[in-house]
Coordinates of C-alpha atoms and ligand atoms in Angstrom, one line a residue:
M194 CA 36.9 69.6 149.7
S195 CA 37.2 68.0 146.3
R196 CA 39.9 67.8 143.7
E197 CA 38.4 70.8 142.0
D198 CA 39.2 73.0 144.8
Y199 CA 42.9 72.6 144.3
E200 CA 45.2 74.2 142.0
V201 CA 48.3 72.4 140.7
V202 CA 51.5 74.2 140.4
M203 CA 54.5 72.9 138.5
G204 CA 58.0 74.0 137.5
L205 CA 60.4 72.0 135.4
E206 CA 64.0 71.4 135.2
V207 CA 64.9 70.0 131.8
H208 CA 68.2 68.5 130.9
A209 CA 69.2 68.4 127.2
E210 CA 72.5 66.8 126.0
L211 CA 74.2 69.1 123.5
S212 CA 75.1 67.6 120.2
T213 CA 78.7 68.8 120.2
K214 CA 81.2 66.3 118.7
T215 CA 83.3 66.3 121.9
K216 CA 82.7 66.4 125.6
I217 CA 82.6 69.7 127.6
F218 CA 86.1 69.6 129.2
C219 CA 88.0 67.1 127.1
S220 CA 88.2 65.9 123.6
C221 CA 86.5 62.5 124.0
P222 CA 83.6 61.8 121.5
T223 CA 80.0 62.1 122.8
K224 CA 78.5 59.4 120.4
F225 CA 75.8 57.4 122.0
G226 CA 75.8 53.6 122.3
A227 CA 79.7 52.9 122.3
A228 CA 81.0 50.0 124.4
P229 CA 81.4 50.9 128.0
N230 CA 84.3 53.2 129.0
T231 CA 85.6 53.4 125.4
Q232 CA 85.0 57.2 125.2
T233 CA 86.9 58.2 128.3
C234 CA 90.2 59.9 129.2
P235 CA 91.9 61.0 132.4
I236 CA 90.0 64.2 132.4
C237 CA 86.4 62.8 132.2
M238 CA 87.4 59.9 134.4
G239 CA 88.3 62.5 137.1
M240 CA 91.9 61.6 137.6
P241 CA 93.8 63.9 140.0
G242 CA 96.0 66.5 138.4
T243 CA 94.1 66.8 135.1
L244 CA 92.8 70.1 133.9
P245 CA 89.6 70.8 132.2
V246 CA 89.3 73.1 129.2
L247 CA 85.9 74.5 128.3
N248 CA 84.6 73.5 124.8
E249 CA 83.7 76.7 123.1
K250 CA 80.9 75.0 121.1
V251 CA 79.0 74.4 124.4
V252 CA 78.9 78.0 125.2
E253 CA 77.7 78.8 121.6
Y254 CA 75.0 76.1 121.7
A255 CA 73.8 77.4 125.1
V256 CA 73.7 81.0 123.9
K257 CA 71.8 79.8 120.9
A258 CA 69.3 78.1 123.1
G259 CA 69.1 81.1 125.3
L260 CA 68.4 83.5 122.4
A261 CA 65.8 81.1 120.9
T262 CA 63.9 81.2 124.2
N263 CA 64.0 84.9 124.7
C264 CA 66.7 84.9 127.5
E265 CA 69.1 87.6 128.5
I266 CA 72.6 86.4 127.8
S267 CA 75.1 87.0 130.6
R268 CA 78.3 88.9 129.4
N269 CA 80.1 87.5 132.4
S270 CA 79.5 84.1 133.6
K271 CA 81.5 81.3 135.3
N272 CA 81.6 77.6 136.2
D273 CA 81.1 76.2 139.7
R274 CA 81.7 73.0 141.4
K275 CA 78.7 71.2 142.8
N276 CA 80.0 68.7 145.4
Y277 CA 78.2 65.4 146.1
F278 CA 79.2 61.8 146.3
Y279 CA 77.8 59.3 143.9
P280 CA 79.6 56.3 142.2
D281 CA 78.8 57.6 138.7
L282 CA 80.6 61.0 139.5
P283 CA 84.3 60.2 139.7
K284 CA 85.5 63.7 140.8
A285 CA 82.9 63.8 143.5
Y286 CA 81.9 67.1 142.1
Q287 CA 80.0 68.1 139.0
I288 CA 81.1 71.2 137.1
S289 CA 77.9 73.3 136.7
Q290 CA 77.0 76.9 137.1
F291 CA 75.6 78.4 140.3
D292 CA 74.9 82.1 140.7
K293 CA 76.0 83.3 137.2
P294 CA 74.2 81.1 134.6
L295 CA 74.7 81.9 130.9
C296 CA 71.1 82.7 130.3
E297 CA 68.3 84.2 132.4
H298 CA 64.8 85.6 132.3
G299 CA 63.5 84.0 129.1
Y300 CA 60.1 82.5 128.2
V301 CA 58.5 79.9 126.0
E302 CA 55.0 80.5 124.6
I303 CA 52.7 77.6 124.6
D304 CA 49.1 77.0 123.4
T305 CA 46.5 76.2 126.0
K306 CA 42.8 75.8 126.0
D307 CA 42.5 79.4 127.0
G308 CA 44.9 80.7 124.4
K309 CA 48.6 81.5 124.4
K310 CA 50.6 81.5 127.7
K311 CA 54.1 82.4 128.4
I312 CA 56.0 80.0 130.6
R313 CA 58.9 82.0 132.1
L314 CA 62.4 80.5 132.2
T315 CA 64.4 81.3 135.3
R316 CA 67.7 80.3 133.7
I317 CA 69.6 78.1 131.4
H318 CA 73.0 76.9 132.5
I319 CA 75.7 74.6 131.2
E320 CA 77.0 71.5 133.0
E321 CA 78.6 68.2 132.6
D322 CA 76.6 64.9 132.7
A323 CA 77.5 62.1 135.0
G324 CA 78.4 58.6 134.1
K325 CA 75.9 55.7 134.2
L326 CA 75.5 52.8 136.6
N327 CA 74.7 49.5 135.0
H328 CA 73.1 47.1 137.4
D329 CA 74.4 43.7 136.7
E330 CA 71.7 41.0 137.3
F331 CA 74.2 38.2 137.0
A332 CA 77.1 39.3 139.1
G333 CA 74.7 41.2 141.5
G334 CA 76.8 44.3 141.6
S335 CA 76.8 47.6 139.6
L336 CA 79.2 48.6 136.9
V337 CA 80.2 52.1 136.0
D338 CA 80.2 53.3 132.5
L339 CA 81.8 56.8 132.1
N340 CA 81.1 57.3 128.4
R341 CA 78.5 59.8 129.4
A342 CA 80.6 61.5 132.0
G343 CA 81.4 64.9 130.7
V344 CA 78.9 65.0 128.0
P345 CA 77.7 68.7 127.8
L346 CA 74.2 69.5 129.1
I347 CA 72.1 72.5 129.3
E348 CA 69.7 72.6 132.2
I349 CA 66.6 74.8 131.5
V350 CA 64.8 75.8 134.7
S351 CA 61.2 77.1 134.4
E352 CA 59.3 79.3 136.9
P353 CA 56.4 77.5 138.6
D354 CA 54.1 78.6 135.8
L355 CA 52.6 75.3 134.7
R356 CA 49.1 74.3 135.8
S357 CA 48.2 71.0 134.3
S358 CA 49.8 67.9 132.8
E359 CA 48.6 69.1 129.4
E360 CA 50.5 72.4 129.9
V361 CA 53.6 70.5 130.9
E362 CA 53.4 68.3 127.8
E363 CA 52.8 71.3 125.5
Y364 CA 55.7 73.1 127.2
L365 CA 58.1 70.1 126.8
R366 CA 57.1 69.6 123.2
K367 CA 57.7 73.3 122.4
L368 CA 61.0 73.3 124.1
K369 CA 62.0 70.1 122.4
S370 CA 61.1 71.5 119.0
I371 CA 63.0 74.7 119.5
L372 CA 66.1 72.8 120.5
E373 CA 65.8 70.5 117.4
Y374 CA 65.3 73.5 115.1
I375 CA 68.4 75.3 116.3
E376 CA 70.3 71.9 116.1
V377 CA 71.8 72.0 119.6
S378 CA 70.4 68.8 120.8
D379 CA 68.9 65.7 119.0
C380 CA 66.4 65.5 122.0
K381 CA 66.1 61.7 121.7
M382 CA 64.1 61.0 124.7
Q383 CA 64.7 57.2 124.8
E384 CA 68.4 57.8 124.7
G385 CA 68.0 60.3 127.6
S386 CA 69.3 63.2 125.7
F387 CA 66.1 65.1 126.7
R388 CA 64.8 64.5 130.2
A389 CA 62.8 66.4 132.8
D390 CA 62.5 66.7 136.5
V391 CA 59.1 67.7 137.4
N392 CA 58.4 69.8 140.6
V393 CA 54.8 69.5 141.8
S394 CA 52.8 71.1 144.5
V395 CA 49.1 71.7 145.0
R396 CA 47.4 74.6 146.9
K397 CA 43.8 75.5 147.6
K398 CA 42.4 77.8 144.9
G399 CA 42.8 81.4 145.8
D400 CA 45.8 80.8 148.1
A401 CA 48.7 83.2 147.5
K402 CA 51.4 81.0 149.0
L403 CA 52.7 78.0 147.1
G404 CA 52.3 74.6 148.6
T405 CA 55.2 72.3 149.4
R406 CA 56.7 70.7 146.4
T407 CA 58.0 67.2 145.6
E408 CA 60.4 66.7 142.8
M409 CA 60.2 63.6 140.4
K410 CA 63.5 62.9 138.7
N411 CA 64.7 62.1 135.2
M412 CA 61.6 61.2 133.3
N413 CA 62.0 60.6 129.6
S414 CA 58.7 59.9 128.0
F415 CA 55.6 62.1 127.7
R416 CA 53.4 59.2 128.8
S417 CA 55.3 58.6 132.0
I418 CA 55.5 62.3 132.7
T419 CA 51.7 62.6 132.4
R420 CA 51.0 59.5 134.5
A421 CA 53.5 60.5 137.2
I422 CA 52.0 64.0 137.5
E423 CA 48.4 62.7 137.8
Y424 CA 49.5 60.1 140.4
E425 CA 51.5 62.6 142.4
V426 CA 48.8 65.3 142.4
D427 CA 46.3 62.8 143.7
R428 CA 48.6 61.6 146.3
Q429 CA 49.3 65.1 147.6
I430 CA 45.7 66.1 147.7
D431 CA 44.9 62.8 149.7
V432 CA 47.6 63.7 152.2
I433 CA 46.2 67.2 152.7
E434 CA 42.6 65.9 152.8
E435 CA 43.5 63.5 155.5
G436 CA 44.9 66.3 157.6
G437 CA 48.6 65.7 156.8
E438 CA 51.2 67.8 155.3
V439 CA 53.1 67.2 152.1
E440 CA 56.8 66.6 152.7
Q441 CA 59.4 68.2 150.5
E442 CA 61.2 65.3 148.9
T443 CA 62.7 63.8 145.8
L444 CA 60.7 61.0 144.2
R445 CA 61.3 58.3 141.7
W446 CA 58.5 57.5 139.3
D447 CA 58.0 53.8 138.7
D448 CA 56.4 53.1 135.4
V449 CA 55.6 49.5 136.2
S450 CA 53.8 50.0 139.5
G451 CA 52.5 53.4 138.4
K452 CA 53.6 55.0 141.7
T453 CA 56.2 57.5 143.0
F454 CA 58.7 56.4 145.6
P455 CA 60.8 58.5 147.9
M456 CA 64.6 58.7 146.9
R457 CA 65.8 61.2 149.4
D458 CA 64.0 63.7 151.6
K459 CA 64.6 67.4 152.4
E460 CA 66.2 68.4 149.1
D461 CA 66.8 71.9 150.7
A462 CA 68.9 70.4 153.4
Q463 CA 71.4 69.0 150.9
D464 CA 74.4 71.3 150.9
Y465 CA 76.3 71.1 147.7
R466 CA 79.0 73.5 148.9
Y467 CA 79.1 75.3 145.6
F468 CA 82.3 77.3 144.8
P469 CA 83.8 78.7 141.6
D470 CA 86.0 76.0 139.8
P471 CA 89.5 77.3 140.2
D472 CA 90.7 75.4 137.1
L473 CA 88.5 77.3 134.8
V474 CA 88.6 80.9 133.7
A475 CA 85.5 83.2 133.7
I476 CA 83.3 83.1 130.5
K477 CA 83.2 86.5 129.0
L478 CA 81.1 87.2 126.0
S479 CA 81.3 90.2 123.8
E480 CA 78.3 92.0 122.3
E481 CA 79.6 91.1 118.8
Y482 CA 79.8 87.4 119.7
I483 CA 76.2 87.3 120.9
E484 CA 74.9 89.3 118.0
N485 CA 76.5 87.0 115.5
I486 CA 74.8 84.0 117.1
R487 CA 71.5 85.9 117.1
K488 CA 71.9 86.7 113.3
E489 CA 72.4 83.0 112.5
L490 CA 69.4 81.7 114.3
P491 CA 67.3 79.7 111.9
E492 CA 63.6 79.9 111.3
L493 CA 61.8 78.7 114.6
P494 CA 58.7 76.5 114.7
E495 CA 56.2 79.4 115.3
S496 CA 57.2 81.3 112.3
R497 CA 57.5 78.1 110.1
K498 CA 53.9 77.4 111.1
E499 CA 52.8 80.9 110.1
R500 CA 54.6 80.4 106.7
Y501 CA 52.8 77.1 106.1
L502 CA 49.4 78.7 106.6
K503 CA 50.2 81.4 104.0
E504 CA 52.4 79.6 101.5
Y505 CA 50.7 76.1 101.4
G506 CA 47.3 76.9 102.8
L507 CA 47.6 74.3 105.6
S508 CA 45.1 74.2 108.4
E509 CA 46.3 75.6 111.7
K510 CA 46.0 72.1 113.2
D511 CA 48.0 70.3 110.5
A512 CA 50.7 73.1 110.4
K513 CA 51.2 72.9 114.1
I514 CA 51.6 69.1 114.0
I515 CA 54.1 69.1 111.1
T516 CA 56.2 72.1 112.4
A517 CA 56.3 70.7 116.0
S518 CA 59.1 68.5 114.7
K519 CA 62.0 69.8 112.7
Y520 CA 62.3 66.4 111.1
L521 CA 58.6 66.1 109.9
S522 CA 58.7 69.6 108.7
D523 CA 62.0 69.1 106.7
L524 CA 60.4 65.9 105.4
F525 CA 57.3 67.9 104.3
E526 CA 59.3 70.6 102.4
G527 CA 61.7 68.2 100.9
A528 CA 59.0 66.0 99.5
I529 CA 57.2 69.0 98.1
K530 CA 60.4 70.0 96.2
V531 CA 60.2 66.6 94.5
C532 CA 56.5 66.2 93.8
N533 CA 55.2 69.8 93.9
N534 CA 51.9 68.6 95.5
P535 CA 51.8 70.1 99.1
K536 CA 48.2 69.0 99.7
A537 CA 49.2 65.3 99.1
V538 CA 52.4 65.6 101.3
N539 CA 50.3 67.2 104.1
N540 CA 47.8 64.3 104.0
W541 CA 50.4 61.6 103.9
I542 CA 52.3 63.0 106.9
I543 CA 49.2 63.8 109.0
S544 CA 47.4 60.5 108.3
D545 CA 49.5 57.4 107.5
I546 CA 53.0 58.6 108.5
S547 CA 51.8 59.9 111.9
R548 CA 49.7 56.7 112.5
I549 CA 52.6 54.5 111.8
L550 CA 54.9 56.7 114.1
N551 CA 52.3 56.4 116.9
E552 CA 51.8 52.7 116.5
T553 CA 55.6 51.9 116.5
E554 CA 56.4 54.6 119.1
M555 CA 58.9 56.0 116.7
E556 CA 60.1 59.6 116.7
P557 CA 60.1 61.6 113.5
I558 CA 63.9 61.7 113.5
E559 CA 63.9 57.9 113.2
I560 CA 61.8 57.8 109.9
P561 CA 64.1 55.6 107.8
F562 CA 63.3 56.9 104.3
D563 CA 64.1 60.5 103.1
S564 CA 61.9 63.3 101.7
K565 CA 62.9 62.4 98.1
Q566 CA 61.4 58.9 98.5
L567 CA 58.2 60.3 99.9
G568 CA 58.0 62.8 97.0
K569 CA 58.5 59.9 94.5
L570 CA 55.8 57.9 96.1
I571 CA 53.3 60.8 95.7
I572 CA 54.5 61.2 92.0
L573 CA 53.7 57.6 91.4
I574 CA 50.1 58.1 92.7
D575 CA 49.7 61.3 90.7
K576 CA 50.8 59.6 87.6
G577 CA 48.5 56.7 88.2
T578 CA 51.2 54.2 88.4
I579 CA 49.8 53.0 91.6
S580 CA 46.5 53.6 93.4
S581 CA 46.4 55.2 96.8
S582 CA 45.6 51.9 98.5
I583 CA 48.7 50.3 97.0
A584 CA 50.6 53.4 98.0
K585 CA 49.7 52.7 101.7
K586 CA 51.3 49.3 101.4
V587 CA 54.4 50.8 99.7
L588 CA 54.6 53.2 102.6
V589 CA 54.7 50.4 105.2
E590 CA 57.3 48.7 103.1
M591 CA 59.3 52.0 103.1
F592 CA 59.3 52.0 106.9
E593 CA 60.3 48.3 107.1
H594 CA 63.0 48.1 104.5
P595 CA 63.6 51.6 103.3
R596 CA 64.2 51.9 99.6
D597 CA 62.9 53.7 96.5
P598 CA 59.2 53.2 96.0
E599 CA 59.7 52.3 92.3
D600 CA 61.9 49.5 93.3
I601 CA 59.3 48.3 95.9
I602 CA 56.5 48.3 93.3
D603 CA 58.7 46.5 90.7
E604 CA 59.8 43.9 93.1
K605 CA 56.2 43.3 94.4
G606 CA 54.5 43.6 91.0
W607 CA 52.2 46.2 92.4
V608 CA 52.0 48.4 89.3
Q609 CA 48.4 49.6 88.7
I610 CA 46.5 48.0 85.9
S611 CA 45.5 50.8 83.6
D612 CA 45.4 48.8 80.4
E613 CA 41.9 49.0 78.9
G614 CA 41.8 45.5 77.6
A615 CA 42.9 44.1 80.9
I616 CA 40.3 46.1 82.8
K617 CA 37.6 45.0 80.4
E618 CA 38.5 41.4 80.9
V619 CA 38.0 41.7 84.7
V620 CA 34.8 43.6 84.4
L621 CA 33.2 41.1 82.2
K622 CA 34.4 38.3 84.4
V623 CA 32.8 40.0 87.5
L624 CA 29.5 40.8 85.7
E625 CA 29.2 37.2 84.7
A626 CA 29.9 35.8 88.1
N627 CA 27.4 38.3 89.8
P628 CA 24.0 38.2 87.9
K629 CA 22.1 39.1 91.0
S630 CA 24.0 42.4 91.6
V631 CA 23.6 43.2 87.8
A632 CA 19.8 42.7 88.2
D633 CA 19.8 44.8 91.3
Y634 CA 21.7 47.6 89.6
K635 CA 19.4 47.5 86.6
G636 CA 16.4 47.5 89.1
G637 CA 17.6 50.9 90.4
K638 CA 19.9 49.8 93.3
E639 CA 22.9 52.0 92.6
K640 CA 24.8 50.6 95.6
A641 CA 25.3 47.3 93.6
L642 CA 27.9 49.1 91.5
G643 CA 30.1 49.6 94.5
F644 CA 29.9 45.9 95.2
L645 CA 30.9 45.0 91.7
V646 CA 33.8 47.4 91.7
G647 CA 34.9 45.9 95.1
Q648 CA 34.8 42.4 93.5
A649 CA 37.0 43.6 90.6
M650 CA 39.4 45.1 93.1
K651 CA 39.6 41.9 94.9
E652 CA 40.2 40.0 91.7
T653 CA 43.2 42.2 90.8
R654 CA 44.5 42.4 94.4
G655 CA 43.9 46.2 94.5
K656 CA 45.9 46.9 91.4
A657 CA 43.1 48.0 89.0
N658 CA 42.8 51.6 88.4
P659 CA 39.5 52.4 90.3
Q660 CA 38.3 55.3 87.9
M661 CA 38.8 53.1 84.9
L662 CA 37.0 50.2 86.6
N663 CA 34.0 52.4 87.5
Q664 CA 33.7 53.8 84.0
M665 CA 34.0 50.4 82.4
F666 CA 31.3 48.9 84.6
L667 CA 28.9 51.8 83.8
E668 CA 29.5 51.3 80.1
E669 CA 29.0 47.5 80.2
L670 CA 25.9 47.8 82.4
K671 CA 24.2 50.1 80.0
N672 CA 24.5 47.4 77.3
Ligands
LIG96 P1 66.3 73.1 143.2 O1 65.5 72.0 142.8 O2 67.6 72.9 142.6 O3 66.3 73.2 144.7 P2 64.7 75.5 142.8 O4 64.4 75.6 144.2 O5 65.2 76.7 142.1 O6 65.9 74.4 142.6 O7 63.4 75.0 142.1 C1 63.5 74.1 141.0 C2 62.2 74.1 140.2 O8 61.0 73.9 141.1 C3 61.9 75.2 139.4 O9 61.5 74.8 138.1 C4 60.7 76.0 140.1 O10 59.9 76.6 139.3 C5 60.0 74.8 140.8 N1 59.3 75.1 142.0 C6 59.7 75.8 143.1 N2 58.8 75.9 144.1 C7 57.8 75.2 143.6 C8 56.4 74.9 144.1 N3 56.1 75.3 145.3 N4 55.6 74.1 143.4 C9 56.0 73.7 142.2 N5 57.2 74.0 141.6 C10 58.1 74.7 142.3
LIG97 MG1 65.7 70.5 141.5
LIG98 ZN1 87.6 62.6 128.3

């Protein structure tokens, strides 16, 4: 049988770090990037005799995430201990939620090549993150950093509804944008605040029973997720085609070799000995509490997209790209407030800004200039102070050393030449230097005009006003 005879089935477990100021059970800060072990206390270091107290914001953020993904919110939930040993987990248990998660039975809608599709969410629960092991190349050992221990997470578990790596990517992007919009997580993939475990199985098309799955842990870039899925699907099909059986195991994806490697097998055999944490009280939520959070939910990506179609006349495709990221979409709206030119802002975001983001592998949240500065750049073009080719150079400069576009233009001497005398001078100089093109033009070759304009642009290093140049050439050529 060929690859075409198989169906791929996937379900995801996504971990998102919540952007609360303090940790889930103590008052240590959660800020990323501090010196190792400087954001710790006896509670998050797991000292015996300490008592955890649940951070209310964590519940609020998780409920928000649940409501934004169409979940039912549990009125009565609790925390459980998940017991296992690992050096980054000082208590030897993680406080998580077992049989009573905060949110259940939700869905996220994605666009597929066959139209809209609902990906069902099994649950969203809250839990604490573990610490981090730093493998020390010099000393040969591993060093434990507990700054991340106790940082609040939500784990979002999907049903096995995903059928291709494209669907997985679409689902992750949608989920990420929802979490960004409701401002519960910054979802910075490089910093690990949005990461996914991908469960993959294959079955022959038409089979009712799901195949045996493997689980690939903690991937944090779209590219590695797609590559890992493609590799793992091929590997599983090969195993079956060769008469073997896929084993249920946990895999580690290695980006360098482009392969998956076993981490531990028989995930099901691992017994976490879950039990309710006796140090924490049950989480009881009132109707009123949930409704208040529901009322405060902001506009979500889907409705923002619809609004852009109507309000600004954006194309479906552009509206989708811009609203997929809250930061891009805030940049869009902020710049329009300044320059009142939605079409230009749309074009700059879709073309030049997106291209630079791609080339530099930067996320929209990392764009170093603000929406006012983008708006000002567009005003400068609209007023004719700079040409759009100069504006492209200004934009690159805004990414590299963010400051007001006016300052960049002043410093670099990039102001457009719109002075009639100056333009005429250049035109005459170019005409004199290119008698052949002049003759060509007069002989009916209209293309020669383009060449002359190009020469004049070169002469002024792109600063001449192109409309004025054109007109001046036409006038002079008539004489
Ligand atoms: P755990 O990994 O903790 O054992 P579950 O058994 O609930 O948890 O499954 C976790 C994830 O695996 C879910 O997202 C689920 O949709 C997915 N999953 C379960 N069975 C399969 C399968 N046969 N193929 C692909 N994904 C699966
Ligand atoms: Mg799992
Ligand atoms: Zn602490």
